[in-house]
Amino acid sequence: FDDPESVPESELRAEAGLVTEAAIPAHGKIREVKIPSILCASILHKGPYAELERVYRHLFRDWLPTSGYEAGDFPCFEEYLNDPRELPPTEWLTRVNLPLKGDA
C-alpha cells in the first residue's frame, strides 16, 4: 500500500493472498478479498522479486503521468505466475497490476 521510498520500512503496509476454489472462513487476520473487475495497466516482469521496485517506479513515475489515466481506488496487486521453488530467480514471472480509474 505504501511507497518504500517515502515510508520507513517499519511502517510499510502490505497484504498477501492466494486464489482458492472454496470460501475460507474469516479467522483472525485472514479475510476474503475479491479483486473487482477493473481496468489495469499491467507489466509482466521476468526475474527476481527484488527487481519489482523497477516495475513500480516505471509505472508510477514514467508511464502514469503521461498516460492520460489516473490511479484507481484499489491497491496495486501482483500475480506470481510460476513456482519459485521450481525455477531459478531469472525465470520467475510476475504480473504487476496498477488499477486505473475508468471502465474495465
PDB file of C-alpha atoms in Angstrom:
ATOM      1  CA  PHE A   1       0.000   0.000   0.000  1.00  0.00           C
ATOM      2  CA  ASP A   2       2.939   2.323   0.534  1.00  0.00           C
ATOM      3  CA  ASP A   3       5.848   3.737  -1.447  1.00  0.00           C
ATOM      4  CA  PRO A   4       9.027   2.260   0.069  1.00  0.00           C
ATOM      5  CA  GLU A   5      10.944   5.371  -0.969  1.00  0.00           C
ATOM      6  CA  SER A   6       8.734   7.677   1.122  1.00  0.00           C
ATOM      7  CA  VAL A   7       7.679   5.495   4.073  1.00  0.00           C
ATOM      8  CA  PRO A   8      10.087   3.971   6.625  1.00  0.00           C
ATOM      9  CA  GLU A   9      10.452   0.202   6.203  1.00  0.00           C
ATOM     10  CA  SER A  10       8.984  -0.449   9.664  1.00  0.00           C
ATOM     11  CA  GLU A  11       5.779   1.366   8.630  1.00  0.00           C
ATOM     12  CA  LEU A  12       5.208  -0.217   5.206  1.00  0.00           C
ATOM     13  CA  ARG A  13       1.826  -1.871   4.773  1.00  0.00           C
ATOM     14  CA  ALA A  14       1.094  -4.838   2.504  1.00  0.00           C
ATOM     15  CA  GLU A  15      -1.190  -7.833   2.224  1.00  0.00           C
ATOM     16  CA  ALA A  16      -0.635 -11.282   0.787  1.00  0.00           C
ATOM     17  CA  GLY A  17      -3.270 -13.545  -0.634  1.00  0.00           C
ATOM     18  CA  LEU A  18      -3.989 -16.613  -2.643  1.00  0.00           C
ATOM     19  CA  VAL A  19      -6.649 -17.751  -5.043  1.00  0.00           C
ATOM     20  CA  THR A  20      -8.887 -20.538  -3.754  1.00  0.00           C
ATOM     21  CA  GLU A  21     -11.757 -22.521  -5.206  1.00  0.00           C
ATOM     22  CA  ALA A  22     -13.760 -22.540  -1.996  1.00  0.00           C
ATOM     23  CA  ALA A  23     -14.644 -19.881   0.505  1.00  0.00           C
ATOM     24  CA  ILE A  24     -12.357 -19.805   3.522  1.00  0.00           C
ATOM     25  CA  PRO A  25     -13.985 -18.602   6.726  1.00  0.00           C
ATOM     26  CA  ALA A  26     -12.549 -15.424   8.180  1.00  0.00           C
ATOM     27  CA  HIS A  27     -10.324 -16.118  11.152  1.00  0.00           C
ATOM     28  CA  GLY A  28      -8.042 -13.652  12.918  1.00  0.00           C
ATOM     29  CA  LYS A  29      -6.298 -11.672  10.201  1.00  0.00           C
ATOM     30  CA  ILE A  30      -7.495 -13.984   7.423  1.00  0.00           C
ATOM     31  CA  ARG A  31     -10.301 -12.482   5.386  1.00  0.00           C
ATOM     32  CA  GLU A  32     -11.803 -12.786   1.954  1.00  0.00           C
ATOM     33  CA  VAL A  33     -10.839 -10.109  -0.568  1.00  0.00           C
ATOM     34  CA  LYS A  34     -12.242 -10.048  -4.063  1.00  0.00           C
ATOM     35  CA  ILE A  35     -10.451  -8.203  -6.827  1.00  0.00           C
ATOM     36  CA  PRO A  36     -13.123  -6.327  -8.734  1.00  0.00           C
ATOM     37  CA  SER A  37     -13.369  -6.246 -12.500  1.00  0.00           C
ATOM     38  CA  ILE A  38     -11.284  -3.120 -13.056  1.00  0.00           C
ATOM     39  CA  LEU A  39      -9.181  -1.529 -15.738  1.00  0.00           C
ATOM     40  CA  CYS A  40      -5.471  -2.068 -15.030  1.00  0.00           C
ATOM     41  CA  ALA A  41      -2.132  -1.237 -16.527  1.00  0.00           C
ATOM     42  CA  SER A  42      -0.094  -4.436 -16.347  1.00  0.00           C
ATOM     43  CA  ILE A  43       3.552  -5.277 -16.776  1.00  0.00           C
ATOM     44  CA  LEU A  44       4.899  -8.800 -16.994  1.00  0.00           C
ATOM     45  CA  HIS A  45       8.209  -8.938 -15.126  1.00  0.00           C
ATOM     46  CA  LYS A  46      10.681 -11.767 -15.633  1.00  0.00           C
ATOM     47  CA  GLY A  47      13.304 -12.013 -12.926  1.00  0.00           C
ATOM     48  CA  PRO A  48      13.841 -11.901  -9.165  1.00  0.00           C
ATOM     49  CA  TYR A  49      11.199 -10.363  -6.933  1.00  0.00           C
ATOM     50  CA  ALA A  50      13.837  -7.954  -5.608  1.00  0.00           C
ATOM     51  CA  GLU A  51      13.727  -6.233  -9.024  1.00  0.00           C
ATOM     52  CA  LEU A  52       9.983  -5.446  -8.838  1.00  0.00           C
ATOM     53  CA  GLU A  53      10.791  -1.992  -7.473  1.00  0.00           C
ATOM     54  CA  ARG A  54      11.880  -1.005 -11.007  1.00  0.00           C
ATOM     55  CA  VAL A  55       8.492  -2.055 -12.395  1.00  0.00           C
ATOM     56  CA  TYR A  56       6.604   0.091  -9.877  1.00  0.00           C
ATOM     57  CA  ARG A  57       8.936   3.025 -10.465  1.00  0.00           C
ATOM     58  CA  HIS A  58       8.308   2.794 -14.210  1.00  0.00           C
ATOM     59  CA  LEU A  59       4.524   2.543 -13.782  1.00  0.00           C
ATOM     60  CA  PHE A  60       4.182   5.451 -11.341  1.00  0.00           C
ATOM     61  CA  ARG A  61       6.969   7.802 -12.405  1.00  0.00           C
ATOM     62  CA  ASP A  62       7.206   7.234 -16.157  1.00  0.00           C
ATOM     63  CA  TRP A  63       4.047   5.681 -17.556  1.00  0.00           C
ATOM     64  CA  LEU A  64       1.176   7.011 -15.386  1.00  0.00           C
ATOM     65  CA  PRO A  65       1.920  10.776 -15.622  1.00  0.00           C
ATOM     66  CA  THR A  66       1.945  10.651 -19.438  1.00  0.00           C
ATOM     67  CA  SER A  67      -0.776   8.027 -19.951  1.00  0.00           C
ATOM     68  CA  GLY A  68      -3.879  10.183 -19.573  1.00  0.00           C
ATOM     69  CA  TYR A  69      -5.085   7.848 -16.795  1.00  0.00           C
ATOM     70  CA  GLU A  70      -5.333   8.252 -13.036  1.00  0.00           C
ATOM     71  CA  ALA A  71      -4.549   5.581 -10.470  1.00  0.00           C
ATOM     72  CA  GLY A  72      -7.703   3.811  -9.307  1.00  0.00           C
ATOM     73  CA  ASP A  73      -9.103   3.362  -5.827  1.00  0.00           C
ATOM     74  CA  PHE A  74      -7.856  -0.211  -5.401  1.00  0.00           C
ATOM     75  CA  PRO A  75      -4.308  -1.173  -4.394  1.00  0.00           C
ATOM     76  CA  CYS A  76      -1.790  -2.467  -6.892  1.00  0.00           C
ATOM     77  CA  PHE A  77      -1.561  -6.223  -6.909  1.00  0.00           C
ATOM     78  CA  GLU A  78       0.885  -8.815  -8.157  1.00  0.00           C
ATOM     79  CA  GLU A  79       0.248 -12.209  -9.688  1.00  0.00           C
ATOM     80  CA  TYR A  80       3.002 -14.780  -9.278  1.00  0.00           C
ATOM     81  CA  LEU A  81       2.735 -16.895 -12.411  1.00  0.00           C
ATOM     82  CA  ASN A  82       5.139 -19.730 -11.698  1.00  0.00           C
ATOM     83  CA  ASP A  83       6.587 -21.582  -8.738  1.00  0.00           C
ATOM     84  CA  PRO A  84       9.855 -20.104  -7.449  1.00  0.00           C
ATOM     85  CA  ARG A  85      10.736 -23.465  -5.911  1.00  0.00           C
ATOM     86  CA  GLU A  86      10.929 -24.997  -9.389  1.00  0.00           C
ATOM     87  CA  LEU A  87      12.855 -22.307 -11.294  1.00  0.00           C
ATOM     88  CA  PRO A  88      15.867 -20.058 -10.817  1.00  0.00           C
ATOM     89  CA  PRO A  89      15.091 -16.400  -9.956  1.00  0.00           C
ATOM     90  CA  THR A  90      15.940 -15.310 -13.506  1.00  0.00           C
ATOM     91  CA  GLU A  91      12.889 -17.283 -14.737  1.00  0.00           C
ATOM     92  CA  TRP A  92      10.295 -16.087 -12.202  1.00  0.00           C
ATOM     93  CA  LEU A  93       7.277 -14.418 -13.822  1.00  0.00           C
ATOM     94  CA  THR A  94       5.256 -11.752 -12.015  1.00  0.00           C
ATOM     95  CA  ARG A  95       2.410  -9.661 -13.433  1.00  0.00           C
ATOM     96  CA  VAL A  96       2.202  -6.266 -11.716  1.00  0.00           C
ATOM     97  CA  ASN A  97      -1.228  -4.639 -11.982  1.00  0.00           C
ATOM     98  CA  LEU A  98      -1.914  -0.949 -11.436  1.00  0.00           C
ATOM     99  CA  PRO A  99      -5.693  -0.317 -11.151  1.00  0.00           C
ATOM    100  CA  LEU A 100      -6.870   2.716 -13.084  1.00  0.00           C
ATOM    101  CA  LYS A 101      -9.923   4.947 -12.955  1.00  0.00           C
ATOM    102  CA  GLY A 102     -12.289   4.092 -15.777  1.00  0.00           C
ATOM    103  CA  ASP A 103     -14.222   1.133 -17.105  1.00  0.00           C
ATOM    104  CA  ALA A 104     -12.790  -2.350 -17.460  1.00  0.00           C
TER     105      ALA A 104
END
